PDB file of C-alpha atoms in Angstrom:
ATOM      1  CA  MET M1431      -8.772 -14.437  -7.220  1.00 55.00           C
ATOM      2  CA  ALA M1432      -5.437 -15.732  -5.994  1.00 70.00           C
ATOM      3  CA  ILE M1433      -2.747 -13.082  -5.584  1.00 78.00           C
ATOM      4  CA  LYS M1434       0.176 -13.652  -7.947  1.00 88.00           C
ATOM      5  CA  TRP M1435       2.954 -13.046  -5.412  1.00 90.00           C
ATOM      6  CA  ASP M1436       5.658 -13.472  -8.052  1.00 94.00           C
ATOM      7  CA  LYS M1437       4.251 -10.408  -9.816  1.00 96.00           C
ATOM      8  CA  LEU M1438       4.932  -8.154  -6.826  1.00 96.00           C
ATOM      9  CA  THR M1439       8.270  -6.372  -6.601  1.00 96.00           C
ATOM     10  CA  VAL M1440      10.549  -7.364  -3.734  1.00 95.00           C
ATOM     11  CA  LYS M1441       9.645  -4.079  -1.977  1.00 95.00           C
ATOM     12  CA  SER M1442       5.919  -4.815  -2.357  1.00 96.00           C
ATOM     13  CA  GLN M1443       6.356  -8.334  -1.018  1.00 96.00           C
ATOM     14  CA  GLU M1444       8.282  -6.919   1.943  1.00 96.00           C
ATOM     15  CA  ALA M1445       5.532  -4.350   2.549  1.00 97.00           C
ATOM     16  CA  VAL M1446       2.834  -7.037   2.610  1.00 97.00           C
ATOM     17  CA  GLN M1447       4.959  -9.163   4.961  1.00 96.00           C
ATOM     18  CA  ALA M1448       5.558  -6.148   7.201  1.00 97.00           C
ATOM     19  CA  ALA M1449       1.784  -5.495   7.175  1.00 97.00           C
ATOM     20  CA  GLN M1450       1.224  -9.093   8.308  1.00 96.00           C
ATOM     21  CA  GLY M1451       3.817  -8.548  11.017  1.00 95.00           C
ATOM     22  CA  HIS M1452       1.972  -5.420  12.209  1.00 94.00           C
ATOM     23  CA  ALA M1453      -1.312  -7.309  12.377  1.00 96.00           C
ATOM     24  CA  ALA M1454       0.305 -10.191  14.283  1.00 94.00           C
ATOM     25  CA  GLU M1455       2.071  -7.878  16.770  1.00 93.00           C
ATOM     26  CA  ASN M1456      -1.175  -6.050  17.443  1.00 93.00           C
ATOM     27  CA  GLY M1457      -3.167  -9.250  17.836  1.00 93.00           C
ATOM     28  CA  ASN M1458      -5.363  -8.343  14.855  1.00 94.00           C
ATOM     29  CA  PRO M1459      -6.934 -11.405  13.208  1.00 92.00           C
ATOM     30  CA  GLU M1460      -6.787  -9.910   9.719  1.00 95.00           C
ATOM     31  CA  VAL M1461      -4.331  -7.851   7.716  1.00 97.00           C
ATOM     32  CA  LEU M1462      -6.071  -4.610   6.762  1.00 97.00           C
ATOM     33  CA  PRO M1463      -5.149  -1.793   4.383  1.00 98.00           C
ATOM     34  CA  LEU M1464      -4.223   0.166   7.551  1.00 97.00           C
ATOM     35  CA  HIS M1465      -1.425  -2.322   8.266  1.00 98.00           C
ATOM     36  CA  LEU M1466      -0.161  -1.991   4.694  1.00 98.00           C
ATOM     37  CA  MET M1467      -0.174   1.816   4.895  1.00 98.00           C
ATOM     38  CA  ALA M1468       1.816   1.653   8.141  1.00 97.00           C
ATOM     39  CA  ALA M1469       4.351  -0.673   6.493  1.00 97.00           C
ATOM     40  CA  LEU M1470       4.702   1.610   3.454  1.00 97.00           C
ATOM     41  CA  LEU M1471       5.184   4.671   5.665  1.00 97.00           C
ATOM     42  CA  GLU M1472       7.889   2.941   7.684  1.00 94.00           C
ATOM     43  CA  ASP M1473       9.970   2.180   4.614  1.00 90.00           C
ATOM     44  CA  ARG M1474      12.256   5.211   4.591  1.00 88.00           C
ATOM     45  CA  GLU M1475      14.056   4.060   1.428  1.00 88.00           C
ATOM     46  CA  GLY M1476      10.960   3.564  -0.668  1.00 88.00           C
ATOM     47  CA  VAL M1477       9.178   5.793  -3.150  1.00 90.00           C
ATOM     48  CA  VAL M1478       5.991   6.178  -1.080  1.00 95.00           C
ATOM     49  CA  ILE M1479       7.226   8.870   1.326  1.00 95.00           C
ATOM     50  CA  PRO M1480       8.762  11.139  -1.359  1.00 93.00           C
ATOM     51  CA  VAL M1481       5.594  10.854  -3.454  1.00 94.00           C
ATOM     52  CA  LEU M1482       3.358  11.708  -0.488  1.00 96.00           C
ATOM     53  CA  GLU M1483       5.637  14.623   0.408  1.00 95.00           C
ATOM     54  CA  LYS M1484       5.444  15.876  -3.169  1.00 95.00           C
ATOM     55  CA  VAL M1485       1.650  15.831  -2.871  1.00 96.00           C
ATOM     56  CA  GLY M1486       1.939  17.735   0.427  1.00 97.00           C
ATOM     57  CA  VAL M1487       0.720  14.959   2.729  1.00 97.00           C
ATOM     58  CA  PRO M1488       2.219  15.356   6.231  1.00 97.00           C
ATOM     59  CA  VAL M1489       3.729  11.868   6.466  1.00 96.00           C
ATOM     60  CA  GLU M1490       4.273  11.797  10.244  1.00 96.00           C
ATOM     61  CA  GLN M1491       0.699  12.939  10.872  1.00 97.00           C
ATOM     62  CA  LEU M1492      -0.613  10.244   8.523  1.00 97.00           C
ATOM     63  CA  LEU M1493       1.523   7.578  10.214  1.00 96.00           C
ATOM     64  CA  SER M1494       0.392   8.549  13.705  1.00 95.00           C
ATOM     65  CA  GLY M1495      -3.250   8.531  12.550  1.00 95.00           C
ATOM     66  CA  VAL M1496      -2.790   5.094  10.987  1.00 96.00           C
ATOM     67  CA  ASN M1497      -1.068   3.761  14.115  1.00 95.00           C
ATOM     68  CA  SER M1498      -3.794   5.040  16.411  1.00 95.00           C
ATOM     69  CA  ALA M1499      -6.450   3.472  14.149  1.00 95.00           C
ATOM     70  CA  ILE M1500      -4.560   0.151  14.320  1.00 96.00           C
ATOM     71  CA  ALA M1501      -4.433   0.420  18.125  1.00 95.00           C
ATOM     72  CA  LYS M1502      -8.254   0.604  18.199  1.00 95.00           C
ATOM     73  CA  LEU M1503      -8.788  -2.547  16.109  1.00 94.00           C
ATOM     74  CA  PRO M1504     -10.299  -5.650  17.701  1.00 89.00           C
ATOM     75  CA  LYS M1505      -7.688  -7.978  19.157  1.00 90.00           C
ATOM     76  CA  VAL M1506      -7.576 -11.743  19.393  1.00 86.00           C
ATOM     77  CA  SER M1507      -5.269 -13.457  21.801  1.00 77.00           C
ATOM     78  CA  GLY M1508      -3.875 -16.911  21.843  1.00 70.00           C
ATOM     79  CA  ASP M1509      -3.917 -18.969  18.712  1.00 63.00           C
ATOM     80  CA  GLY M1510      -0.629 -17.626  17.290  1.00 66.00           C
ATOM     81  CA  ALA M1511      -1.868 -18.121  13.728  1.00 69.00           C
ATOM     82  CA  GLN M1512      -0.618 -15.807  10.998  1.00 80.00           C
ATOM     83  CA  PRO M1513      -3.285 -13.172  10.313  1.00 90.00           C
ATOM     84  CA  GLY M1514      -4.962 -13.719   6.963  1.00 92.00           C
ATOM     85  CA  LEU M1515      -5.604 -11.010   4.397  1.00 94.00           C
ATOM     86  CA  SER M1516      -8.930  -9.245   4.904  1.00 96.00           C
ATOM     87  CA  ALA M1517     -11.285  -8.867   1.946  1.00 96.00           C
ATOM     88  CA  ALA M1518     -10.421  -5.142   1.883  1.00 97.00           C
ATOM     89  CA  MET M1519      -6.708  -5.983   1.725  1.00 97.00           C
ATOM     90  CA  GLN M1520      -7.291  -8.455  -1.121  1.00 96.00           C
ATOM     91  CA  ARG M1521      -9.182  -5.755  -3.025  1.00 96.00           C
ATOM     92  CA  VAL M1522      -6.262  -3.353  -2.506  1.00 97.00           C
ATOM     93  CA  LEU M1523      -3.821  -5.939  -3.895  1.00 97.00           C
ATOM     94  CA  GLU M1524      -6.102  -6.638  -6.867  1.00 96.00           C
ATOM     95  CA  GLN M1525      -6.367  -2.892  -7.499  1.00 97.00           C
ATOM     96  CA  GLY M1526      -2.554  -2.731  -7.310  1.00 97.00           C
ATOM     97  CA  PHE M1527      -2.422  -5.086 -10.297  1.00 97.00           C
ATOM     98  CA  LYS M1528      -4.813  -2.809 -12.202  1.00 97.00           C
ATOM     99  CA  GLU M1529      -2.700   0.248 -11.360  1.00 96.00           C
ATOM    100  CA  ALA M1530       0.389  -1.596 -12.639  1.00 96.00           C
ATOM    101  CA  GLU M1531      -1.430  -2.431 -15.885  1.00 95.00           C
ATOM    102  CA  ASN M1532      -2.369   1.227 -16.316  1.00 93.00           C
ATOM    103  CA  PHE M1533       1.337   2.072 -16.183  1.00 92.00           C
ATOM    104  CA  LYS M1534       2.156  -0.886 -18.483  1.00 93.00           C
ATOM    105  CA  ASP M1535       4.346  -2.180 -15.660  1.00 94.00           C
ATOM    106  CA  GLU M1536       5.146  -5.847 -15.416  1.00 94.00           C
ATOM    107  CA  TYR M1537       5.298  -5.902 -11.623  1.00 96.00           C
ATOM    108  CA  VAL M1538       3.256  -4.380  -8.827  1.00 96.00           C
ATOM    109  CA  SER M1539       5.492  -1.947  -6.959  1.00 96.00           C
ATOM    110  CA  THR M1540       4.848  -0.002  -3.773  1.00 96.00           C
ATOM    111  CA  GLU M1541       3.614   3.030  -5.702  1.00 95.00           C
ATOM    112  CA  HIS M1542       0.884   0.866  -7.255  1.00 97.00           C
ATOM    113  CA  LEU M1543      -0.085  -0.264  -3.751  1.00 98.00           C
ATOM    114  CA  LEU M1544      -0.200   3.376  -2.642  1.00 98.00           C
ATOM    115  CA  LEU M1545      -2.493   4.249  -5.573  1.00 98.00           C
ATOM    116  CA  ALA M1546      -4.679   1.250  -4.714  1.00 98.00           C
ATOM    117  CA  LEU M1547      -4.914   2.401  -1.074  1.00 98.00           C
ATOM    118  CA  ALA M1548      -5.883   5.891  -2.250  1.00 98.00           C
ATOM    119  CA  ARG M1549      -8.691   4.307  -4.250  1.00 97.00           C
ATOM    120  CA  ALA M1550     -10.042   1.980  -1.516  1.00 96.00           C
ATOM    121  CA  LYS M1551     -13.503   3.568  -1.199  1.00 93.00           C
ATOM    122  CA  ASN M1552     -14.680   4.184   2.374  1.00 93.00           C
ATOM    123  CA  ASP M1553     -11.616   2.481   3.841  1.00 96.00           C
ATOM    124  CA  PRO M1554     -10.091   4.324   6.837  1.00 95.00           C
ATOM    125  CA  VAL M1555      -6.788   4.575   4.919  1.00 96.00           C
ATOM    126  CA  GLN M1556      -8.385   6.108   1.853  1.00 96.00           C
ATOM    127  CA  MET M1557     -10.285   8.595   4.027  1.00 95.00           C
ATOM    128  CA  ALA M1558      -7.158   9.511   6.020  1.00 95.00           C
ATOM    129  CA  LEU M1559      -5.131  10.000   2.827  1.00 96.00           C
ATOM    130  CA  ALA M1560      -7.832  12.083   1.167  1.00 96.00           C
ATOM    131  CA  ALA M1561      -8.294  14.220   4.297  1.00 95.00           C
ATOM    132  CA  LEU M1562      -4.584  15.125   4.080  1.00 96.00           C
ATOM    133  CA  GLY M1563      -4.651  15.804   0.347  1.00 96.00           C
ATOM    134  CA  GLY M1564      -3.505  12.361  -0.783  1.00 97.00           C
ATOM    135  CA  THR M1565      -6.204  11.673  -3.327  1.00 97.00           C
ATOM    136  CA  HIS M1566      -5.730   9.045  -6.029  1.00 97.00           C
ATOM    137  CA  GLU M1567      -5.579  11.802  -8.639  1.00 96.00           C
ATOM    138  CA  ALA M1568      -2.949  13.855  -6.776  1.00 97.00           C
ATOM    139  CA  ILE M1569      -0.773  10.815  -6.091  1.00 96.00           C
ATOM    140  CA  LEU M1570      -1.042   9.649  -9.699  1.00 95.00           C
ATOM    141  CA  LYS M1571       0.011  13.077 -10.959  1.00 95.00           C
ATOM    142  CA  ALA M1572       3.000  13.210  -8.573  1.00 93.00           C
ATOM    143  CA  LEU M1573       4.043   9.695  -9.576  1.00 91.00           C
ATOM    144  CA  VAL M1574       3.954  10.512 -13.254  1.00 89.00           C
ATOM    145  CA  GLU M1575       6.184  13.536 -12.528  1.00 88.00           C
ATOM    146  CA  VAL M1576       8.596  11.503 -10.396  1.00 82.00           C
ATOM    147  CA  ARG M1577       8.776   8.529 -12.740  1.00 82.00           C
ATOM    148  CA  GLY M1578       8.541  10.076 -16.154  1.00 80.00           C
ATOM    149  CA  SER M1579       8.328   7.262 -18.673  1.00 80.00           C
ATOM    150  CA  GLN M1580      10.172   4.680 -16.585  1.00 83.00           C
ATOM    151  CA  ARG M1581       8.535   1.295 -16.317  1.00 87.00           C
ATOM    152  CA  VAL M1582       8.786  -1.417 -13.679  1.00 87.00           C
ATOM    153  CA  THR M1583      10.133  -4.380 -15.637  1.00 89.00           C
ATOM    154  CA  ASP M1584      11.748  -6.478 -12.927  1.00 87.00           C
ATOM    155  CA  GLN M1585      11.230  -7.429  -9.323  1.00 87.00           C
ATOM    156  CA  ASN M1586      13.927  -5.098  -8.011  1.00 87.00           C
TER     157      ASN M1586
END
């Protein structure tokens, strides 16, 4: 399935680009959910950090765990090609679309990506989140409290 980039909010597009940047800087051949989590945690303006804090996830601890996991990934040197999206990352994006549908949102925002990461079975990100209390269920509940009945109806 091709990712419908125009259905991601600007923030989500920026997060995916930042994730690609992380992979490239670290010499990783593929963009993984770990890179996306790092990008989401570095966005101080976004909704991800407040939601995780509401759930009780220690954000700095999560970020340092994610960064050390990225540091251990296999590296490729040389070709200077943009890292492609790994299969796991594509599944996370596809799940993001499903999360958006569940909210009746028209665009995939960063909170949908966070929910998708929390649901990525056996992925290091999902395991790290869950270990710190950031389960899909807990995040969903916090989001519903934060958002109320607001919907994402445009890209901004």
